[in-house]
XYZ file of C-alpha atoms in Angstrom:
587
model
C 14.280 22.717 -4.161
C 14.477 20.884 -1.132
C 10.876 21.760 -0.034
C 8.645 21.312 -2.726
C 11.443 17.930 -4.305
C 12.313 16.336 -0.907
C 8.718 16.765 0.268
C 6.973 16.166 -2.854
C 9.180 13.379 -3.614
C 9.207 11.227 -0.134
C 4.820 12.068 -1.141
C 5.615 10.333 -4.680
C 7.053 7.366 -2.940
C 4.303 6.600 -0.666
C 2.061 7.209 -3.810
C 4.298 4.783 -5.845
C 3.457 2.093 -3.353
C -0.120 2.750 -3.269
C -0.287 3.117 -6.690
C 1.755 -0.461 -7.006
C -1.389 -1.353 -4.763
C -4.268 0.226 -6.976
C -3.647 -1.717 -10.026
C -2.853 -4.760 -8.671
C 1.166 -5.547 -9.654
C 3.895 -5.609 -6.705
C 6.314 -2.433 -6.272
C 9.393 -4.398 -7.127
C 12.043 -1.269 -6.565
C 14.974 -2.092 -7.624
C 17.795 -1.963 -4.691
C 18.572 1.083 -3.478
C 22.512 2.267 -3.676
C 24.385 1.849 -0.723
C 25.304 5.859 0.306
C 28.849 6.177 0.021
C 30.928 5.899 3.722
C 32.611 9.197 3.469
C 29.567 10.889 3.129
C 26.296 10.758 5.380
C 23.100 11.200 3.817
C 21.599 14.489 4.489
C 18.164 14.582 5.908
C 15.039 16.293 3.738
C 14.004 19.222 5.197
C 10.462 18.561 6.105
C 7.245 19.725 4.734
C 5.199 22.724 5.765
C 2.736 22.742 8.072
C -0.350 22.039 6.640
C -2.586 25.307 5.718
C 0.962 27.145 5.538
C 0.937 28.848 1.666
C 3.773 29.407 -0.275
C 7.009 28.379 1.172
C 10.420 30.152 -0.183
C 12.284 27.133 -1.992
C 15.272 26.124 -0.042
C 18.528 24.884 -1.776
C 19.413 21.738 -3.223
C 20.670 18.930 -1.282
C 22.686 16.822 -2.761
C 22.121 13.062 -2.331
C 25.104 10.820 -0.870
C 26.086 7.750 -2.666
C 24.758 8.471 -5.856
C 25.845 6.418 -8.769
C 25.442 8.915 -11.769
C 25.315 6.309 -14.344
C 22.152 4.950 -12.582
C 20.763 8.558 -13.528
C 19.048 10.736 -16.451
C 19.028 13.861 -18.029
C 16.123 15.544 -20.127
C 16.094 15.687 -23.230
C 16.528 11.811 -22.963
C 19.790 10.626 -24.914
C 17.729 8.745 -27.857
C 20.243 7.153 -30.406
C 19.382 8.097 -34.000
C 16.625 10.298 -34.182
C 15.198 11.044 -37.509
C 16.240 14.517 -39.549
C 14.021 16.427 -41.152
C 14.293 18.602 -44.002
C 12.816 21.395 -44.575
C 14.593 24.432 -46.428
C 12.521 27.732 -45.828
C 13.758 30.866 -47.319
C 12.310 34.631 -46.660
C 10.507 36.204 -49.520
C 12.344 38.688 -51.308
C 9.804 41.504 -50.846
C 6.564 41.812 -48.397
C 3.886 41.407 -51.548
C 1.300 38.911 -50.083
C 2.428 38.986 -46.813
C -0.075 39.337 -44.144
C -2.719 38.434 -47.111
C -5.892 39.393 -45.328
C -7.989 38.451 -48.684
C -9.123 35.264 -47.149
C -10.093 36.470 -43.602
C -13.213 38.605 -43.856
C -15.418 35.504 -44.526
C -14.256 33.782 -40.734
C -14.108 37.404 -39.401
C -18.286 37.474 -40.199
C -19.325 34.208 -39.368
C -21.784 35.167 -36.217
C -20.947 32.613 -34.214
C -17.809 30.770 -33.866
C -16.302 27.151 -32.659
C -13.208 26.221 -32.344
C -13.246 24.768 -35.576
C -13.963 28.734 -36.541
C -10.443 29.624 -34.753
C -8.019 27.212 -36.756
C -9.470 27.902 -39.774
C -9.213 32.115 -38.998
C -5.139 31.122 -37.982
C -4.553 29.319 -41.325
C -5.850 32.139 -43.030
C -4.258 34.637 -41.180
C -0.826 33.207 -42.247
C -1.248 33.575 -46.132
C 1.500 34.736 -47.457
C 4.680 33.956 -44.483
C 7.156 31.856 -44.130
C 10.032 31.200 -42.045
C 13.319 30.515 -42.314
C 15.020 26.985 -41.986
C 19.278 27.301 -42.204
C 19.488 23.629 -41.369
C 18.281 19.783 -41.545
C 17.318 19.236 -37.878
C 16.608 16.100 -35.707
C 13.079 15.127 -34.176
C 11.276 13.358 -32.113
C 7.467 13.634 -31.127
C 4.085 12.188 -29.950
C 5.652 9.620 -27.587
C 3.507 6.547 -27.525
C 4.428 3.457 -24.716
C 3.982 0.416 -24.569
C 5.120 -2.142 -21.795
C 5.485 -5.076 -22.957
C 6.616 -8.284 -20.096
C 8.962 -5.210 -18.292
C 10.315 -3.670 -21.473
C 8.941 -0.208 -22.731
C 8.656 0.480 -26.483
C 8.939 3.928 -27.308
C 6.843 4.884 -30.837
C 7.380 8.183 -32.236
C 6.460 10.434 -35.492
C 9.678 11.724 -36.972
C 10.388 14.101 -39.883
C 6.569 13.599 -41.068
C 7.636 13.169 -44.446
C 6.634 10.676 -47.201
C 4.346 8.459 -44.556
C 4.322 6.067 -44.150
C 7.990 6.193 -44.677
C 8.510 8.132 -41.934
C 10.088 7.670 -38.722
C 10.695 3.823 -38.718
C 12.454 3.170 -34.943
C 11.287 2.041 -32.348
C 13.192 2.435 -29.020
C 12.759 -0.172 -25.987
C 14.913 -0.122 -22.929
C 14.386 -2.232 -19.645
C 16.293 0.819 -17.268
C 15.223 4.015 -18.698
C 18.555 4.100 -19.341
C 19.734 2.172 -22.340
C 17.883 2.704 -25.358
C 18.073 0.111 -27.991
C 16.502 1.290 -31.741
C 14.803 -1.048 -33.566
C 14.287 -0.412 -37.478
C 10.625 -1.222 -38.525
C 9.256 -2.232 -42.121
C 7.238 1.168 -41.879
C 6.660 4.052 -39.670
C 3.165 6.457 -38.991
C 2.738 9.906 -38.021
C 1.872 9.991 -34.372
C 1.811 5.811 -33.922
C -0.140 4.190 -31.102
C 0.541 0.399 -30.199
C -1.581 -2.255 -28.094
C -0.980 -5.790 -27.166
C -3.898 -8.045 -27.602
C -2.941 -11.454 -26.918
C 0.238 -12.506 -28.929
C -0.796 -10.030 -31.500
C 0.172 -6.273 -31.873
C -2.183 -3.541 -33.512
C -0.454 -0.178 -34.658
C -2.154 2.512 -35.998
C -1.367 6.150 -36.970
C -2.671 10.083 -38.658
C -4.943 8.952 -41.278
C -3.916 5.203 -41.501
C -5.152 1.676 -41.619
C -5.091 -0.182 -38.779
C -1.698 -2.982 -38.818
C -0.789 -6.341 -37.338
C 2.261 -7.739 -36.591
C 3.523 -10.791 -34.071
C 5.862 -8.847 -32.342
C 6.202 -4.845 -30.980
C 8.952 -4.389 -33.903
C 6.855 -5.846 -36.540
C 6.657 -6.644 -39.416
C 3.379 -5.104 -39.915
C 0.902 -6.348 -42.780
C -2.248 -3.905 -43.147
C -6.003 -5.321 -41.781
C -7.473 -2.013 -43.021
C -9.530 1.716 -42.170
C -11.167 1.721 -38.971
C -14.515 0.875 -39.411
C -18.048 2.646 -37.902
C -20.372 0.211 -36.804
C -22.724 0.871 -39.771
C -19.218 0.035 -41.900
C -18.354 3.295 -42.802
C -14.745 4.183 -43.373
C -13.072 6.334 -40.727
C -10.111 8.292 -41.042
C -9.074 9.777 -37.928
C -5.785 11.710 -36.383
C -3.771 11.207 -32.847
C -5.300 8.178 -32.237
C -4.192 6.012 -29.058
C -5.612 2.727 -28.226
C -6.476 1.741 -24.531
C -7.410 -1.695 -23.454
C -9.300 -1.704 -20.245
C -8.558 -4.409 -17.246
C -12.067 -6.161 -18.330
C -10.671 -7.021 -22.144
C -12.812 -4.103 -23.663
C -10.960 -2.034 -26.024
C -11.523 1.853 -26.857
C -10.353 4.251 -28.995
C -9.741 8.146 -28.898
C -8.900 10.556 -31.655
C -8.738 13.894 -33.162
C -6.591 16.597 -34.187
C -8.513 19.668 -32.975
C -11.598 20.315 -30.668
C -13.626 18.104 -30.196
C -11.234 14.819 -28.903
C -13.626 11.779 -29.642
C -13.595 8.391 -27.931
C -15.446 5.080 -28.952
C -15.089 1.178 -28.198
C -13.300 -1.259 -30.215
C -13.846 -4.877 -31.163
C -10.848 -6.666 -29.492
C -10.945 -9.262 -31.790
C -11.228 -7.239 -34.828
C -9.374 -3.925 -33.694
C -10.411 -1.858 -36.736
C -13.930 -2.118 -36.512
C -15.829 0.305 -33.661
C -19.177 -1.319 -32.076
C -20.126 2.021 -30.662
C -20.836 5.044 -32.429
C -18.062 8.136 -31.183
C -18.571 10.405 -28.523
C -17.326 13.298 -27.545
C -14.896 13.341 -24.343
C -13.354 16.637 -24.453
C -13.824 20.316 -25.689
C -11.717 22.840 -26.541
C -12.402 25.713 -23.259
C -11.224 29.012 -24.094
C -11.363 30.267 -20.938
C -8.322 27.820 -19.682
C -5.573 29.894 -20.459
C -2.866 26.751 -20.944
C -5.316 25.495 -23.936
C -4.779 28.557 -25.664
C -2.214 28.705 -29.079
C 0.814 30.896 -29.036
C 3.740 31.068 -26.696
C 2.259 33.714 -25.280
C -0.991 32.082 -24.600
C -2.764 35.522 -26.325
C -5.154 33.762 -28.721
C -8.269 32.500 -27.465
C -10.186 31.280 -30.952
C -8.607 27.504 -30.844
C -5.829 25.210 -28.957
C -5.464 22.613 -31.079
C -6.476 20.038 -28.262
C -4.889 17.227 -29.692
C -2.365 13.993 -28.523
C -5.380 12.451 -26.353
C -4.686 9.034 -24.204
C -7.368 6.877 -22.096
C -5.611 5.298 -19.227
C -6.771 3.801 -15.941
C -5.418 3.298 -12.480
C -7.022 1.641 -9.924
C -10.435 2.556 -10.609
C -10.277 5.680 -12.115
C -10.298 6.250 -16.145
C -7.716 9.447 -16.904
C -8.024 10.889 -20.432
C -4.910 13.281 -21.055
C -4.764 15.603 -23.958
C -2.323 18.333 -25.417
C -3.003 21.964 -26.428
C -1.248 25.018 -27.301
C 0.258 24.345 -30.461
C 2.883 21.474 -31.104
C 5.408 24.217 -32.582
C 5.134 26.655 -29.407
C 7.432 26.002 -26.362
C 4.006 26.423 -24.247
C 2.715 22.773 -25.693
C 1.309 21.394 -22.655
C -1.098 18.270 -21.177
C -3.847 18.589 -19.069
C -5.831 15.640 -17.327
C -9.778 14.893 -16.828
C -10.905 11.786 -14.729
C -14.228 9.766 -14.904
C -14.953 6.452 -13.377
C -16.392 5.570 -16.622
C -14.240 5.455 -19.860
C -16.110 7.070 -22.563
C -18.295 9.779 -20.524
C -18.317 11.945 -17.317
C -14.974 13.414 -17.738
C -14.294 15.961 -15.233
C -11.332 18.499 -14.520
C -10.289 17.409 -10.896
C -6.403 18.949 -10.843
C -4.559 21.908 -11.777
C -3.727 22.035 -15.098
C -1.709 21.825 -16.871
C 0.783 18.898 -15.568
C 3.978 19.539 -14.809
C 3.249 23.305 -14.222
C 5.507 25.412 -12.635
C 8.967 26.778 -12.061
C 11.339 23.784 -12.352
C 11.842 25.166 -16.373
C 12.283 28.581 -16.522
C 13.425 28.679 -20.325
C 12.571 27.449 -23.755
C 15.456 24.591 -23.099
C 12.866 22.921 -20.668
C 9.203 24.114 -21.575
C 5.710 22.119 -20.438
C 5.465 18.699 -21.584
C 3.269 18.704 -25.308
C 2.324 14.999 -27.059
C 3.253 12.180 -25.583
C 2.043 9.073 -23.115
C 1.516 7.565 -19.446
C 3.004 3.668 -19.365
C 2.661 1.777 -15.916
C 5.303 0.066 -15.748
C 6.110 -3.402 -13.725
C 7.087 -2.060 -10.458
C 4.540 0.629 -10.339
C 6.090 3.538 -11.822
C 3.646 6.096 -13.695
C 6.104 7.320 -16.244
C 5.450 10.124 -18.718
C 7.131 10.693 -22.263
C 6.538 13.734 -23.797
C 6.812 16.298 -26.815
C 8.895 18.985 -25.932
C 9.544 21.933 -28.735
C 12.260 23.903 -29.936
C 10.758 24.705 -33.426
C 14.088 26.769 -34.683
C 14.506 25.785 -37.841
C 10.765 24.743 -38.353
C 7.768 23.691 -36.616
C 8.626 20.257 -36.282
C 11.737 20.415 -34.592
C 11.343 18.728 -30.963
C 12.645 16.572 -28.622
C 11.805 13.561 -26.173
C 11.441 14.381 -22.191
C 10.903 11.981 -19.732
C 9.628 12.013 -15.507
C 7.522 9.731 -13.176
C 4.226 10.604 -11.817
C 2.058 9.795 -9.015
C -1.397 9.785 -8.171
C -2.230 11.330 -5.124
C -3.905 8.809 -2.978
C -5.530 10.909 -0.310
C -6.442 14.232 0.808
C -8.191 17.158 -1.140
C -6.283 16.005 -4.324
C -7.111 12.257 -3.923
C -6.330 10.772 -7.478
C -5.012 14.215 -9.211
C -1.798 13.264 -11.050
C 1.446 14.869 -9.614
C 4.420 15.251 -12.012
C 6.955 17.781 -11.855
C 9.387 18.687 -14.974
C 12.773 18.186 -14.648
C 15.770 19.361 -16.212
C 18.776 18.308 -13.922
C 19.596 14.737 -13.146
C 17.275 12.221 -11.949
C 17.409 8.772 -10.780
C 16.049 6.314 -13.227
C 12.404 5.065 -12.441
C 12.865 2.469 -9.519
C 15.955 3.798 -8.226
C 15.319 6.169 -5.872
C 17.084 7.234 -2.520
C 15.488 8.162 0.779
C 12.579 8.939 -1.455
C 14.093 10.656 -3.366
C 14.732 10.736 -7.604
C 16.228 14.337 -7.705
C 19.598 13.716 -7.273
C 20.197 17.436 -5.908
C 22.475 18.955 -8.371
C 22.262 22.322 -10.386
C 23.165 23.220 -13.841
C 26.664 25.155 -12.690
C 27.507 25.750 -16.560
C 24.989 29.274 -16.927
C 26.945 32.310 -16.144
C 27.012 34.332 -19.457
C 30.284 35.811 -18.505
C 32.586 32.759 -18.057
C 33.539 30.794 -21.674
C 36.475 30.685 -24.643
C 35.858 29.543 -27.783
C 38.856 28.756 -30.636
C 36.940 30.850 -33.219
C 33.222 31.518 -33.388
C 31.010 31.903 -36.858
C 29.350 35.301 -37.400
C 26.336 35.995 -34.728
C 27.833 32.408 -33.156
C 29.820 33.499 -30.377
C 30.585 31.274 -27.760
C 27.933 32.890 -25.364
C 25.106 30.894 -27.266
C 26.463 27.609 -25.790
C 25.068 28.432 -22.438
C 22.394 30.832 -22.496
C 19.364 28.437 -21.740
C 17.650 28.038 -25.248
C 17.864 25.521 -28.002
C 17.300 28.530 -30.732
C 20.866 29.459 -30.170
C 23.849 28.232 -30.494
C 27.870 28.545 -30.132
C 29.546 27.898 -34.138
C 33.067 27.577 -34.700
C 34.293 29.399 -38.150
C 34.394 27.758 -40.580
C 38.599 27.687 -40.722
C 38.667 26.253 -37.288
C 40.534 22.780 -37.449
C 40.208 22.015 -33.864
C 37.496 23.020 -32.353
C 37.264 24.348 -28.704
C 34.707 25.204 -26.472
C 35.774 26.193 -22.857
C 32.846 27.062 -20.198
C 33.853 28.455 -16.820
C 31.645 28.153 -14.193
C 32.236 31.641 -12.069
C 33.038 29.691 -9.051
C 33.926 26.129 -7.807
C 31.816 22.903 -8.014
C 32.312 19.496 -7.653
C 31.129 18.053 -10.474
C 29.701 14.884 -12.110
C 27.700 14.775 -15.296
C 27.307 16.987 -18.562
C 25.339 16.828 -21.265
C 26.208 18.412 -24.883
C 23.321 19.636 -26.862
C 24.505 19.515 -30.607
C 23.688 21.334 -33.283
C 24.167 20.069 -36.090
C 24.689 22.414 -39.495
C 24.049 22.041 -43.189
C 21.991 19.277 -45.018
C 23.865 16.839 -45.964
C 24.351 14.558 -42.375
C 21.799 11.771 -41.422
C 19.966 10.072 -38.238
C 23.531 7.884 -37.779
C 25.743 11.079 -38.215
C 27.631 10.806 -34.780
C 30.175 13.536 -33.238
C 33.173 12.892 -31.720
C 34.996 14.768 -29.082
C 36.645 14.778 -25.598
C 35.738 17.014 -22.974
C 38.277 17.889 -19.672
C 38.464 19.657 -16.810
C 40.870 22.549 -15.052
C 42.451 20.396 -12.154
C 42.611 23.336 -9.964
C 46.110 22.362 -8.119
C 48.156 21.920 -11.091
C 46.226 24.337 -13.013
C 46.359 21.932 -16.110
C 43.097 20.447 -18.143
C 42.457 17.037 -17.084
C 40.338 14.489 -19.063
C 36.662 13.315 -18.134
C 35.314 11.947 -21.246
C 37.044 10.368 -24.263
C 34.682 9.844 -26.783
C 37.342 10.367 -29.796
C 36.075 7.138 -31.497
C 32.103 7.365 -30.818
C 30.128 6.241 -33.302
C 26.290 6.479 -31.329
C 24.467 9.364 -33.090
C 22.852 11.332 -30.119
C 21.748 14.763 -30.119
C 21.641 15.431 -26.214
C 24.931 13.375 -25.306
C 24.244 12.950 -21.580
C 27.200 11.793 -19.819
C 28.724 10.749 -16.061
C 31.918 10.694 -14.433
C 34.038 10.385 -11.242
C 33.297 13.483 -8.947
C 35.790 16.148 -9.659
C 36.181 19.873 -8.086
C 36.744 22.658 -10.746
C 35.512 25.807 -12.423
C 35.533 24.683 -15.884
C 35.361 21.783 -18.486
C 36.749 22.245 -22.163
C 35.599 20.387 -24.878
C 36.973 19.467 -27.896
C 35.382 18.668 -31.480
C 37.044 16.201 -33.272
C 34.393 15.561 -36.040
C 31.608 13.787 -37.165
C 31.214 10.258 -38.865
C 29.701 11.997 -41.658
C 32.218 14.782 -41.642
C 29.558 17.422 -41.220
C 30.654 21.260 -39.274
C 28.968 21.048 -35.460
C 28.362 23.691 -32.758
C 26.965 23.594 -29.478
C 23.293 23.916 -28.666
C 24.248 24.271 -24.531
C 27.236 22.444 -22.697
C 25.218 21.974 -19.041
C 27.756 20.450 -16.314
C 25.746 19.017 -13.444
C 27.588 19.670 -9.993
C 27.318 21.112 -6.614
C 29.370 23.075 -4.044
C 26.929 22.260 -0.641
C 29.583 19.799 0.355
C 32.494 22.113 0.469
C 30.476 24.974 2.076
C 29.217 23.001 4.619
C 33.227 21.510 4.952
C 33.897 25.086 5.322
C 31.533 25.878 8.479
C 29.706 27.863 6.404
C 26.236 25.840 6.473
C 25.608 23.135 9.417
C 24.702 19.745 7.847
């Protein structure tokens, strides 16, 4: 949307640069790409008038010169995410379900916390269960770390047999590439700080571990300690070193999210006694559990992070339930780190209508990293939560802070769910690279064979809880989306879903995917990845710009010769070129 993204995003450069300015590093962009000299790049349309309200979004332009591999997708292509396994089956009758013998008790208390809510929700679920036809891959509570230019990505996984759990982490130095490193032992919603040569990592009910390097190996130092020398065990904690050398911690799973300060020497051990930082607030709607936001008794504010730029401490936190597509963040700011939080923005972040379906919901669990040329990016927990609650994925978009006006120091993010330029590679200000999702009209697709309640409609219907399954006698696979009229097009990304039990985090698909070269009316290829062997779950992918109105894609198999179907097959593309070649708009 040309409006709010050009606008907004020429804002989020100047804020970039300030920002780059506020904490003290220098913007270091990385070269802009050259626009391409059969194509002139097409001016933003500028912002409204100030005092103006709601403008009508204007169409996407796209941006000239654009290399696509330079560019990203969401959910991020993460090599080898962990599977989890969980089978659920329905009970064979409804005896004990809806058990309500445990709720008068929290029904009479007189007055109630939040505390009150959670425990009224676990005891208002006696007796369910749900379903689970399938192992499924996950990813969640995103914790950064930038260490000398390169981010480390730490993650909890299937949350099973910690701390055996998920043991990679992911580093890249583009955004782009992401390299998985195995680790001697993995934590339920890790966070990791650099102190010196040394690296602390802690996790949900852990000791606090050491290592010499960001990959390990870690040897345990220990519980955190309370100043008296009490043991602490504490959930969703994240550690924040301040810009002065003091260290802090914050914690909890559940109102209220604590905060206290850390010995930097001995990381464990607190030398102030915790206080409270944030509050569950029933009458903020996003904080509310449920998809539908309908339950006011608890939020299970959660996933908090201290972080500081400039001069101003943010603490972020995450409420709404990690298995509800609502999850969301929300941001207080104090210019002191362990009191005076206030609510200065709109929250939650990333608010609005840039994801209008459970494919792209708010942005749950997950962490702010500066990184070295000024970039605010944010990783976060986004839920599917078909199969079972802990089914999510990894999203990824830069922020800025405001630096003047009425919002002065708010953070600004917006969600995205079509390509965008990698961090530092933006083009007339601009990260949105201007192209649409052409592959959503219901009516246009072919499949070889489809499973029962699988048809091929599931494969582009804008949710992850569906999904387009070939029968089971299908030897060659094909999926074929049409795209109701013509695009030029020049990245996809496959959404796989993979079935049964029996494949693992390195199970990898391969398959080629084509296009209908409209002059010869004859399927062309695009992608040839017959011999992959990279196990991805959102295979993101770019090509040479082509005009069509439909891809097919063929499933060759898997490395672990498991049955796949397709989540959603979105083509990225545009047609503003050849209407405005047409006379139909003026450039």
């Amino acid at each position: 949307m040309v409006i709010e993204r050009a606008a907004g995003k020429r804002r989020r450069g100047l804020a970039a640069v300030g920002l780059a300015l506020l904490v003290g590093i220098g913007v270091g962009q990385l070269a802009p790409i050259v626009p391409a000299s059969a194509e002139k790049p097409v001016p933003p349309v500028p912002p409204a008038p100030p005092g103006v309200g709601p403008q009508t979004p204007s169409a996407k332009v796209p941006l000239a010169g654009v290399d696509m591999a330079q560019t990203y997708v969401n959910p991020i292509n993460l090599p080898g995410m962990a599977v989890r396994n969980i089978v659920g089956t329905m009970p064979p009758t409804d005896a004990n379900v809806a058990n309500t013998s445990q709720i008068p008790a929290s029904l009479n208390l007189e007055t109630w916390t939040a505390a009150s809510g959670r425990t009224l929700a676990s005891r208002s679920t006696v007796g369910f269960s749900r379903i689970s036809e399938n192992s499924a891959r996950t990813g969640a509570d995103w914790s950064a770390l930038n260490v000398d230019g390169t981010i480390y990505l730490y993650a909890s996984g299937a949350m099973q047999n910690a701390p055996n759990n998920n043991r990679t982490v992911w580093s890249t130095t583009d955004y782009l590439t992401w390299t998985p490193h195995q680790m001697n032992l993995g934590l339920v919603a890790p966070t990791v700080v650099q102190l010196g040569d040394k690296f602390y990592m802690a996790g949900n009910n852990t000791p606090v571990y050491q290592a010499d390097s960001p990959t390990g190996p870690w040897t345990s130092m220990g519980n955190f300690l309370r100043p008296g020398g009490q043991t602490l065990s504490v959930g969703d904690v994240q550690f924040f070193p301040d810009t002065d050398g003091r260290l802090y911690l914050t914690y909890n799973i559940g109102s209220p999210i604590m905060g206290a300060e850390l010995d930097p020497n001995n990381p464990r051990q607190l030398i102030s006694d915790p206080v409270v930082l944030w509050t569950f607030d029933p009458r903020q709607e996003w904080q509310h559990i449920g998809d539908n936001k309908a339950t006011y008794t608890h939020g299970y504010v959660e996933g908090s992070q201290l972080f500081k730029v400039g001069d101003t401490y943010y603490l972020s936190v995450a409420s709404g339930g990690t298995e509800f597509t609502t999850y969301a963040t929300g941001v207080m700011t104090s210019d002191k780190p362990l009191s005076g939080f206030k609510v200065t923005q709109q929250n939650p972040i990333g608010y609005g209508n840039n994801h209008p379906s459970a494919v792209y919901p708010n942005a749950g669990h997950g962490s702010f990293v500066l990184d070295n040329s000024g970039n605010l990016v944010f990783f976060y927990t986004y839920v599917i939560a078909y199969e079972e609650f802990f089914e999510r994925r990894l999203g990824m978009d830069v922020c800025t802070v405001i630096p003047a006006g009425p919002k002065r120091g708010a953070i600004d993010c917006e969600l995205s769910n079509t390509p965008q330029l990698a961090p530092g590679k933006k083009i007339s200000g601009r990260d949105d690279v201007g192209l649409y999702n052409v592959a959503t009209n219901s009516q246009a697709y072919w499949a070889s064979s489809y499973a029962p309640g699988r048809n091929p409609y599931y494969g582009g219907d804008r949710s992850l809880s569906t999904w387009w399954e070939p029968a089971d006698s299908d030897t060659a696979p094909t999926y074929i989306r049409g795209f109701g009229t013509v695009f030029h097009i020049s990245a996809a990304q496959i959404q796989w879903k993979e079935l049964g039990r029996t494949f693992t985090a390195d199970n990898a698909v391969r398959y080629t995917l084509e296009y209908k070269d409209i002059p010869s009316n004859t399927w062309r290829p695009l992608v040839d990845r017959s011999t992959n062997t990279t196990a991805y779950t959102a295979d993101y992918v770019t090509f040479d710009r082509v005009l069509t109105n439909a891809v097919r894609l063929k499933v060759l198999g898997t490395t672990e010769n498991v049955k796949v179907g397709v989540h959603e097959l979105n083509v990225f593309g545009e047609n503003y070129n050849l209407v405005v070649s047409k006379g139909m708009i003026t450039p």
